[in-house]
Coordinates of C-alpha atoms and ligand atoms in Angstrom, one line a residue:
M1 CA 12.1 -11.2 -12.6
S2 CA 9.3 -9.1 -14.0
A3 CA 9.5 -7.2 -17.3
V4 CA 8.6 -4.0 -15.4
I5 CA 11.7 -4.2 -13.3
A6 CA 13.8 -5.0 -16.4
E7 CA 12.6 -1.8 -18.0
H8 CA 13.7 0.2 -15.0
V9 CA 17.3 -0.8 -15.3
T10 CA 18.1 2.3 -17.3
G11 CA 18.1 5.6 -15.4
T12 CA 19.3 4.7 -11.9
T13 CA 20.1 8.2 -10.9
P14 CA 17.3 10.2 -9.3
G15 CA 19.6 13.0 -8.2
S16 CA 23.0 14.5 -8.9
T17 CA 24.1 12.9 -5.6
P18 CA 27.1 15.2 -4.8
G19 CA 27.4 13.2 -1.6
I20 CA 25.1 11.4 0.7
R21 CA 25.4 12.6 4.3
E22 CA 26.4 10.3 7.1
G23 CA 23.3 8.5 8.6
A24 CA 21.1 9.5 5.7
F25 CA 19.4 6.1 5.8
G26 CA 19.5 5.3 9.5
N27 CA 20.1 1.6 10.3
A28 CA 19.9 0.6 6.6
R29 CA 23.1 -1.2 5.7
A30 CA 22.9 -1.9 2.0
L31 CA 20.7 -2.6 -1.0
T32 CA 20.4 -6.3 -1.6
C33 CA 19.0 -8.2 -4.7
R34 CA 15.9 -10.1 -4.0
E35 CA 16.8 -12.6 -6.7
C36 CA 20.6 -13.3 -6.3
G37 CA 21.4 -11.7 -2.9
H38 CA 24.1 -9.4 -4.5
E39 CA 24.7 -6.4 -2.3
V40 CA 25.4 -2.8 -3.3
E41 CA 26.1 0.3 -1.3
L42 CA 23.0 2.4 -0.4
G43 CA 22.4 4.9 -3.2
P44 CA 20.0 5.8 -5.9
H45 CA 19.8 2.3 -7.3
Y46 CA 16.9 -0.1 -7.8
A47 CA 17.9 -2.9 -10.0
C48 CA 20.7 -5.5 -9.5
M49 CA 23.8 -5.0 -11.8
E50 CA 24.3 -8.8 -11.8
C51 CA 20.9 -10.1 -12.6
F52 CA 18.6 -7.1 -13.0
G53 CA 16.5 -8.3 -10.0
P54 CA 14.8 -5.8 -7.8
L55 CA 16.8 -4.3 -4.9
E56 CA 15.6 -4.0 -1.4
I57 CA 16.9 -2.5 1.8
A58 CA 19.0 -4.6 4.2
Y59 CA 19.5 -3.4 7.8
D60 CA 21.9 -3.7 10.7
F61 CA 19.3 -3.2 13.4
P62 CA 20.4 -2.2 16.9
V63 CA 18.4 -3.4 19.9
V64 CA 15.0 -1.8 19.6
T65 CA 12.6 -2.0 22.4
R66 CA 8.8 -1.7 22.6
E67 CA 9.2 1.1 25.1
E68 CA 11.3 3.2 22.7
I69 CA 8.8 2.7 20.0
E70 CA 5.8 3.5 22.3
A71 CA 7.5 6.7 23.4
G72 CA 7.7 7.9 19.7
P73 CA 5.3 10.2 17.9
R74 CA 1.9 8.9 16.9
N75 CA 2.9 8.5 13.2
I76 CA 5.2 6.2 11.2
W77 CA 8.3 7.9 12.6
R78 CA 7.8 5.9 15.9
Y79 CA 9.4 3.1 13.8
K80 CA 12.1 5.2 12.3
A81 CA 14.8 2.9 13.6
L82 CA 13.4 0.2 11.3
L83 CA 13.1 2.4 8.2
P84 CA 15.7 3.8 5.7
V85 CA 15.5 7.3 7.1
P86 CA 17.8 9.6 9.2
T87 CA 17.3 10.0 12.9
D88 CA 16.3 13.6 12.4
I89 CA 13.5 12.7 9.9
E90 CA 10.8 14.4 12.1
Q91 CA 12.5 17.8 11.5
S92 CA 11.8 17.8 7.7
P93 CA 8.4 18.9 6.6
N94 CA 6.4 15.8 5.8
M95 CA 2.8 14.6 6.0
E96 CA 3.4 12.6 9.3
P97 CA 1.2 9.7 8.1
G98 CA 0.4 6.5 10.0
F99 CA -0.8 5.3 13.4
T100 CA -4.2 4.9 11.9
R101 CA -7.1 3.1 13.7
L102 CA -7.2 -0.6 14.2
L103 CA -10.9 -1.2 14.8
R104 CA -12.5 -4.3 16.2
A105 CA -15.1 -5.0 13.5
R106 CA -17.8 -6.9 15.5
N107 CA -20.7 -6.2 13.2
L108 CA -18.8 -7.1 10.0
G109 CA -17.4 -10.2 11.8
R110 CA -20.9 -11.3 12.9
E111 CA -22.2 -10.8 9.3
L112 CA -19.4 -12.9 7.9
G113 CA -19.2 -15.4 10.7
I114 CA -15.7 -14.4 11.7
E115 CA -15.2 -14.6 15.5
T116 CA -12.4 -12.0 15.9
L117 CA -12.1 -9.4 13.0
W118 CA -10.2 -6.2 12.9
V119 CA -10.1 -3.4 10.3
K120 CA -6.9 -1.5 9.9
D121 CA -8.4 1.7 8.6
D122 CA -5.8 3.5 6.5
S123 CA -8.3 5.8 4.8
T124 CA -7.7 8.3 7.6
N125 CA -4.1 9.1 6.4
P126 CA -3.5 12.7 5.4
T127 CA -4.4 12.2 1.7
N128 CA -6.8 9.3 2.6
S129 CA -4.8 6.3 1.5
F130 CA -1.9 4.1 2.7
K131 CA 0.2 5.7 0.0
D132 CA 1.2 8.6 2.4
R133 CA 3.3 6.0 4.2
V134 CA 5.4 5.0 1.2
V135 CA 5.6 8.5 -0.1
A136 CA 7.0 9.8 3.3
C137 CA 9.9 7.3 3.0
A138 CA 10.4 8.0 -0.7
L139 CA 10.5 11.8 0.1
S140 CA 13.2 11.2 2.6
A141 CA 15.3 9.3 0.1
A142 CA 14.7 11.9 -2.7
T143 CA 15.8 14.6 -0.2
E144 CA 19.0 12.8 0.7
F145 CA 19.7 12.2 -3.0
H146 CA 19.2 16.0 -3.7
S147 CA 16.6 15.2 -6.3
K148 CA 15.0 18.2 -8.0
V149 CA 11.7 16.6 -9.0
F150 CA 9.5 14.3 -7.0
A151 CA 7.4 12.2 -9.4
C152 CA 5.4 9.1 -9.9
P153 CA 3.3 7.0 -12.3
S154 CA 0.1 6.3 -10.4
T155 CA -3.3 4.5 -10.3
G156 CA -4.5 7.6 -8.4
N157 CA -3.8 7.5 -4.7
L158 CA -0.1 7.6 -5.1
A159 CA -0.4 10.7 -7.2
N160 CA -2.5 12.4 -4.5
A161 CA 0.2 11.5 -1.8
V162 CA 3.2 12.6 -3.9
A163 CA 1.6 15.9 -4.9
A164 CA 0.6 16.7 -1.3
A165 CA 3.9 15.7 0.2
G166 CA 5.9 17.5 -2.4
A167 CA 3.9 20.7 -1.8
R168 CA 4.5 20.5 1.9
A169 CA 8.2 19.8 1.4
G170 CA 8.6 22.5 -1.2
I171 CA 9.9 20.3 -3.9
K172 CA 8.6 20.4 -7.5
T173 CA 6.2 17.5 -8.3
V174 CA 5.1 16.0 -11.6
V175 CA 2.6 13.2 -11.3
F176 CA 1.4 10.9 -14.1
I177 CA -2.0 9.1 -14.2
P178 CA -4.1 7.2 -16.8
S179 CA -6.4 9.8 -18.3
N180 CA -9.5 7.7 -17.6
L181 CA -9.0 8.0 -13.8
E182 CA -11.9 8.8 -11.5
K183 CA -12.4 12.6 -11.4
P184 CA -12.0 13.0 -7.5
K185 CA -8.6 11.3 -7.8
Q186 CA -7.6 13.8 -10.5
V187 CA -8.8 16.8 -8.5
N188 CA -7.1 15.4 -5.3
S189 CA -3.8 15.6 -7.2
A190 CA -4.3 18.8 -9.2
V191 CA -5.2 20.8 -6.1
F192 CA -1.6 20.2 -4.8
T193 CA 0.4 20.4 -8.0
E194 CA 0.4 22.3 -11.3
S195 CA 1.9 19.3 -13.0
L196 CA -0.6 16.5 -13.2
V197 CA -0.1 14.7 -16.5
A198 CA -3.0 12.6 -17.7
V199 CA -1.7 9.9 -20.1
N200 CA -3.9 8.3 -22.8
G201 CA -3.2 4.7 -21.8
N202 CA -3.5 2.3 -18.8
Y203 CA -1.3 2.3 -15.7
D204 CA 1.2 0.0 -17.3
D205 CA 1.6 2.4 -20.2
V206 CA 2.1 5.3 -17.7
N207 CA 4.6 3.2 -15.7
K208 CA 6.6 2.5 -18.9
L209 CA 6.6 6.2 -19.7
A210 CA 7.9 7.1 -16.2
S211 CA 10.7 4.6 -16.6
E212 CA 11.7 6.2 -19.9
I213 CA 11.6 9.7 -18.4
A214 CA 13.7 8.5 -15.4
G215 CA 16.3 7.3 -17.9
E216 CA 16.4 10.5 -19.8
E217 CA 16.1 13.2 -17.1
D218 CA 18.6 13.9 -14.4
G219 CA 17.5 14.5 -10.9
W220 CA 14.0 13.1 -11.1
A221 CA 13.0 10.8 -8.2
F222 CA 10.1 8.6 -9.4
V223 CA 9.0 7.3 -6.0
N224 CA 7.9 3.8 -7.2
V225 CA 10.5 3.5 -10.0
N226 CA 14.0 4.7 -9.3
V227 CA 13.6 5.2 -5.5
R228 CA 11.4 2.1 -5.2
P229 CA 13.5 0.3 -2.6
Y230 CA 13.1 3.2 -0.2
Y231 CA 9.5 3.9 -1.0
A232 CA 8.4 0.3 -0.5
E233 CA 9.8 0.1 3.1
G234 CA 7.0 2.6 4.1
S235 CA 4.4 -0.2 3.8
K236 CA 6.2 -2.1 6.6
T237 CA 4.7 0.4 9.0
L238 CA 1.2 -1.0 8.4
G239 CA 2.6 -4.4 9.7
Y240 CA 4.4 -2.8 12.7
E241 CA 1.2 -0.9 13.7
I242 CA -1.1 -3.8 13.5
A243 CA 1.2 -5.8 15.7
E244 CA 1.7 -3.0 18.2
Q245 CA -2.1 -2.2 18.3
L246 CA -2.9 -5.8 18.9
G247 CA -0.7 -5.5 22.0
W248 CA 2.6 -6.6 20.4
R249 CA 1.1 -9.8 18.8
L250 CA 0.8 -11.0 15.2
P251 CA -2.7 -11.8 13.9
D252 CA -3.5 -15.4 12.6
Q253 CA -4.7 -14.2 9.2
I254 CA -4.5 -11.0 7.2
V255 CA -6.2 -9.9 4.0
I256 CA -4.4 -7.3 1.8
P257 CA -5.2 -5.8 -1.6
V258 CA -2.8 -6.4 -4.4
A259 CA -1.9 -4.0 -7.2
S260 CA 1.9 -4.1 -7.7
G261 CA 2.0 -6.4 -4.7
S262 CA 4.5 -4.2 -2.8
Q263 CA 2.3 -3.6 0.2
L264 CA 1.6 -7.3 0.8
T265 CA 5.3 -8.2 0.6
K266 CA 6.2 -5.5 3.0
V267 CA 3.6 -6.2 5.7
H268 CA 5.1 -9.8 5.7
K269 CA 8.6 -8.4 5.9
A270 CA 7.5 -6.2 8.9
F271 CA 6.1 -9.2 10.7
Q272 CA 9.3 -11.2 10.1
E273 CA 11.5 -8.3 11.4
L274 CA 9.4 -7.9 14.5
V275 CA 9.9 -11.6 15.3
K276 CA 13.7 -11.3 14.6
L277 CA 13.9 -8.3 16.8
G278 CA 12.1 -10.1 19.6
L279 CA 9.3 -7.5 19.6
V280 CA 6.6 -10.1 19.0
E281 CA 6.5 -13.8 19.6
D282 CA 7.0 -16.0 16.6
K283 CA 3.9 -17.8 15.4
P284 CA 2.3 -18.9 12.2
Y285 CA 0.1 -16.5 10.3
K286 CA -1.5 -16.7 6.9
V287 CA -1.4 -13.9 4.3
F288 CA -4.2 -13.5 1.7
G289 CA -4.1 -11.3 -1.4
A290 CA -7.2 -9.6 -2.9
Q291 CA -7.7 -8.6 -6.5
A292 CA -10.6 -7.6 -8.7
E293 CA -11.5 -10.2 -11.4
G294 CA -10.9 -7.5 -14.2
C295 CA -7.3 -7.3 -13.1
S296 CA -6.3 -10.5 -11.5
P297 CA -3.0 -11.6 -12.9
V298 CA -1.7 -12.8 -9.5
S299 CA -4.8 -14.7 -8.3
T300 CA -5.0 -16.3 -11.8
A301 CA -1.4 -17.6 -11.4
Y302 CA -2.2 -18.6 -7.8
K303 CA -5.2 -20.7 -8.9
A304 CA -3.3 -22.2 -11.8
G305 CA -0.6 -23.3 -9.4
T306 CA 2.1 -21.6 -11.5
D307 CA 4.8 -18.9 -10.9
A308 CA 4.2 -17.4 -14.3
I309 CA 2.2 -14.2 -14.0
R310 CA 0.7 -13.3 -17.3
P311 CA 0.2 -9.6 -17.7
V312 CA -3.4 -8.5 -18.4
K313 CA -5.2 -5.4 -19.7
P314 CA -7.1 -4.2 -16.7
D315 CA -10.9 -3.8 -17.0
T316 CA -12.4 -3.1 -13.5
I317 CA -13.9 -0.4 -11.4
A318 CA -11.1 -1.1 -8.9
K319 CA -8.8 1.4 -10.7
S320 CA -6.4 1.8 -7.8
L321 CA -5.6 -1.9 -8.1
A322 CA -5.5 -1.9 -11.9
I323 CA -1.9 -2.9 -12.5
G324 CA -1.8 -5.5 -15.2
N325 CA 1.9 -6.3 -14.9
P326 CA 2.6 -6.4 -11.1
A327 CA 6.3 -5.9 -10.2
D328 CA 6.0 -7.8 -7.0
G329 CA 3.4 -10.4 -8.1
I330 CA 5.9 -13.3 -7.9
Y331 CA 6.8 -12.4 -4.3
V332 CA 3.1 -12.2 -3.4
L333 CA 2.6 -15.7 -4.7
D334 CA 5.6 -17.0 -2.7
I335 CA 4.3 -15.4 0.6
C336 CA 0.7 -16.4 0.2
R337 CA 1.7 -20.0 -0.6
E338 CA 4.4 -20.3 2.1
T339 CA 2.2 -19.0 4.8
G340 CA -0.8 -21.1 3.8
G341 CA -2.9 -18.2 2.6
A342 CA -4.3 -17.6 -0.8
V343 CA -4.9 -15.0 -3.5
E344 CA -8.6 -14.6 -4.5
D345 CA -10.5 -12.2 -6.8
I346 CA -14.1 -11.0 -7.1
T347 CA -16.3 -9.3 -9.7
D348 CA -17.0 -5.6 -9.9
D349 CA -20.5 -6.2 -8.4
E350 CA -18.9 -7.9 -5.5
V351 CA -16.5 -5.0 -5.1
R352 CA -19.6 -2.6 -4.9
D353 CA -21.2 -4.9 -2.4
G354 CA -18.0 -5.0 -0.3
I355 CA -18.0 -1.2 -0.1
V356 CA -21.6 -1.0 1.0
L357 CA -21.1 -4.0 3.5
L358 CA -18.2 -2.3 5.3
A359 CA -20.1 1.0 5.3
R360 CA -23.3 -0.4 6.7
T361 CA -21.6 -2.7 9.3
E362 CA -18.8 -0.5 10.6
G363 CA -19.4 3.1 9.4
I364 CA -16.3 3.0 7.3
F365 CA -16.5 4.3 3.7
T366 CA -13.9 2.6 1.7
E367 CA -12.9 3.0 -1.9
T368 CA -12.9 0.2 -4.6
A369 CA -9.7 -1.3 -3.3
G370 CA -11.3 -1.7 0.2
G371 CA -14.4 -3.1 -1.4
T372 CA -12.2 -5.6 -3.2
T373 CA -10.5 -6.6 0.1
V374 CA -13.8 -6.9 2.1
G375 CA -15.5 -8.8 -0.8
V376 CA -12.5 -11.2 -1.1
L377 CA -12.6 -11.7 2.7
K378 CA -16.3 -12.7 2.4
K379 CA -15.5 -15.1 -0.5
L380 CA -12.5 -16.6 1.4
V381 CA -14.8 -17.4 4.3
E382 CA -17.6 -18.8 2.1
S383 CA -15.1 -21.0 0.2
G384 CA -13.5 -22.3 3.4
Q385 CA -10.1 -20.9 2.5
L386 CA -10.1 -18.6 5.6
D387 CA -10.7 -20.0 9.0
P388 CA -13.5 -17.9 10.7
T389 CA -12.3 -19.1 14.2
L390 CA -8.9 -17.4 13.8
E391 CA -8.1 -13.8 14.5
T392 CA -8.2 -11.9 11.2
V393 CA -7.2 -8.4 10.1
V394 CA -8.4 -6.8 6.9
I395 CA -6.7 -3.7 5.6
N396 CA -8.8 -0.8 4.3
T397 CA -6.3 1.1 2.2
G398 CA -8.3 4.1 0.9
H399 CA -11.3 6.4 1.2
G400 CA -14.7 6.0 -0.5
L401 CA -15.1 9.7 -1.3
K402 CA -12.4 9.3 -4.0
T403 CA -14.5 6.6 -5.9
L404 CA -18.0 7.8 -5.3
D405 CA -19.1 6.8 -8.8
A406 CA -18.6 3.1 -7.9
V407 CA -21.6 3.1 -5.6
A408 CA -23.5 6.2 -6.8
D409 CA -26.0 4.0 -8.6
S410 CA -26.3 1.4 -5.8
V411 CA -27.2 3.8 -2.9
G412 CA -29.2 7.0 -2.7
P413 CA -32.3 8.5 -1.1
A414 CA -34.9 6.0 0.1
A415 CA -37.6 8.6 -0.8
T416 CA -37.9 12.1 -2.1
I417 CA -40.8 13.9 -0.4
D418 CA -42.4 17.2 0.2
P419 CA -41.5 18.7 3.6
S420 CA -44.6 17.5 5.5
Y421 CA -45.0 14.9 8.3
A422 CA -47.8 13.2 6.3
A423 CA -45.5 12.7 3.4
F424 CA -42.8 11.3 5.6
V425 CA -45.2 8.8 7.2
K426 CA -46.1 7.6 3.7
T427 CA -42.6 6.5 3.1
G428 CA -43.0 3.8 5.8
L429 CA -39.7 4.9 7.5
A430 CA -41.4 6.2 10.6
Ligands
LIG1 C1 -6.0 2.2 -2.2 C2 -5.0 1.2 -2.7 N1 -4.9 0.1 -2.1 C3 -4.0 -0.8 -2.4 C4 -3.0 -0.6 -3.4 C5 -2.1 -1.6 -3.8 O1 -0.7 -1.3 -3.6 P1 0.5 -2.2 -4.1 O2 0.9 -1.6 -5.4 O3 1.5 -2.0 -3.0 O4 0.1 -3.6 -4.2 C6 -3.1 0.7 -4.1 C7 -2.1 0.9 -5.1 O5 -2.1 1.9 -5.9 C8 -4.1 1.6 -3.7 O6 -4.1 2.8 -4.3
LIG2 ZN1 20.7 -10.0 -8.6

């Protein structure tokens, strides 16, 4: 169990919970401990009372058919039967994220020598990152718990998503970020909320502070702290969508960025659930994790062949992935090892190259997290860890306009000229 989770054990009450209504969490049955399997009733809990392990949602799924899902809305609520949300979830104001494009990436595939490559482009979500998915599920839980404040510690994108979703739902938001965060990510939160708090410290310091506040203040739902079990389930929808968009099939290989590691573990959980529900055929698939070298505690442990994830002090341009003490790191290691995948990391220069490569081959402008994922994909092929003959999906989790500075010095005008044809001809671009 990670130290981060241990610190979250205090303050398990995000709301006054005068009573949770019938069906508040749909087909979810209980909260179960990922370490010891101990089960507790669904409620505002996130750490096991027996062993302090992290809790996750367990379900009693009814029969769910492809047709029912396909008849649903073109957002994550088409999978509401598989999420801890009520059946009337679509009635509450929310951002309606999801059902983003799965693009066949022929040019990037050709460039990297991969026969069949897809990009799952989550930069087109309402606040331009996959975080809108997790926040939508967290908002539902916070609402059911009658929380009065919707909050988060964030590396940037989560703060954007929480601030926007809270504004739309009419719930007070307070979002905490490291003070050295990229300016566009700060503005993208501050525009939605009066309560953006910039903390002098790194993400891990901000996370610690959030845990402390959650322990002290009544009625605060910190989406990734004390409602984390509900929040995390939102990432499953990435896995469901990929399978549905491939024609109800699982890919052979998938590359996913890793910060806390939550997203990677939940995409795997989604694939497993689809198999169990008979919605896709069972088949082997490999899961790969992507980190930036300046914050690579999980890939370092992977390469060392150990389960011990040593917390690091992040130093990378991939700020959205800059979590030095990843809560789900150990589960990422398990999944990548069990499925025959790997965890790899790349330098900041390779992150920049990854951003430009995806942009120039597929017309997709990704942020540093996506640059990391594309750069790691390239490295995995070159090092022979990823099989270029197998169908591969790479997830783009966020938008490049939020991290312009990362590439501002690498790209720019090819020439600056006077407005004359002769001057243009001189550039050699004609
Ligand atoms: C754009 C982007 N991609 C990926 C991640 C990683 O998410 P996780 O913490 O679930 O590993 C984050 C986390 O903040 C992010 O902002
Ligand atoms: Zn336990």
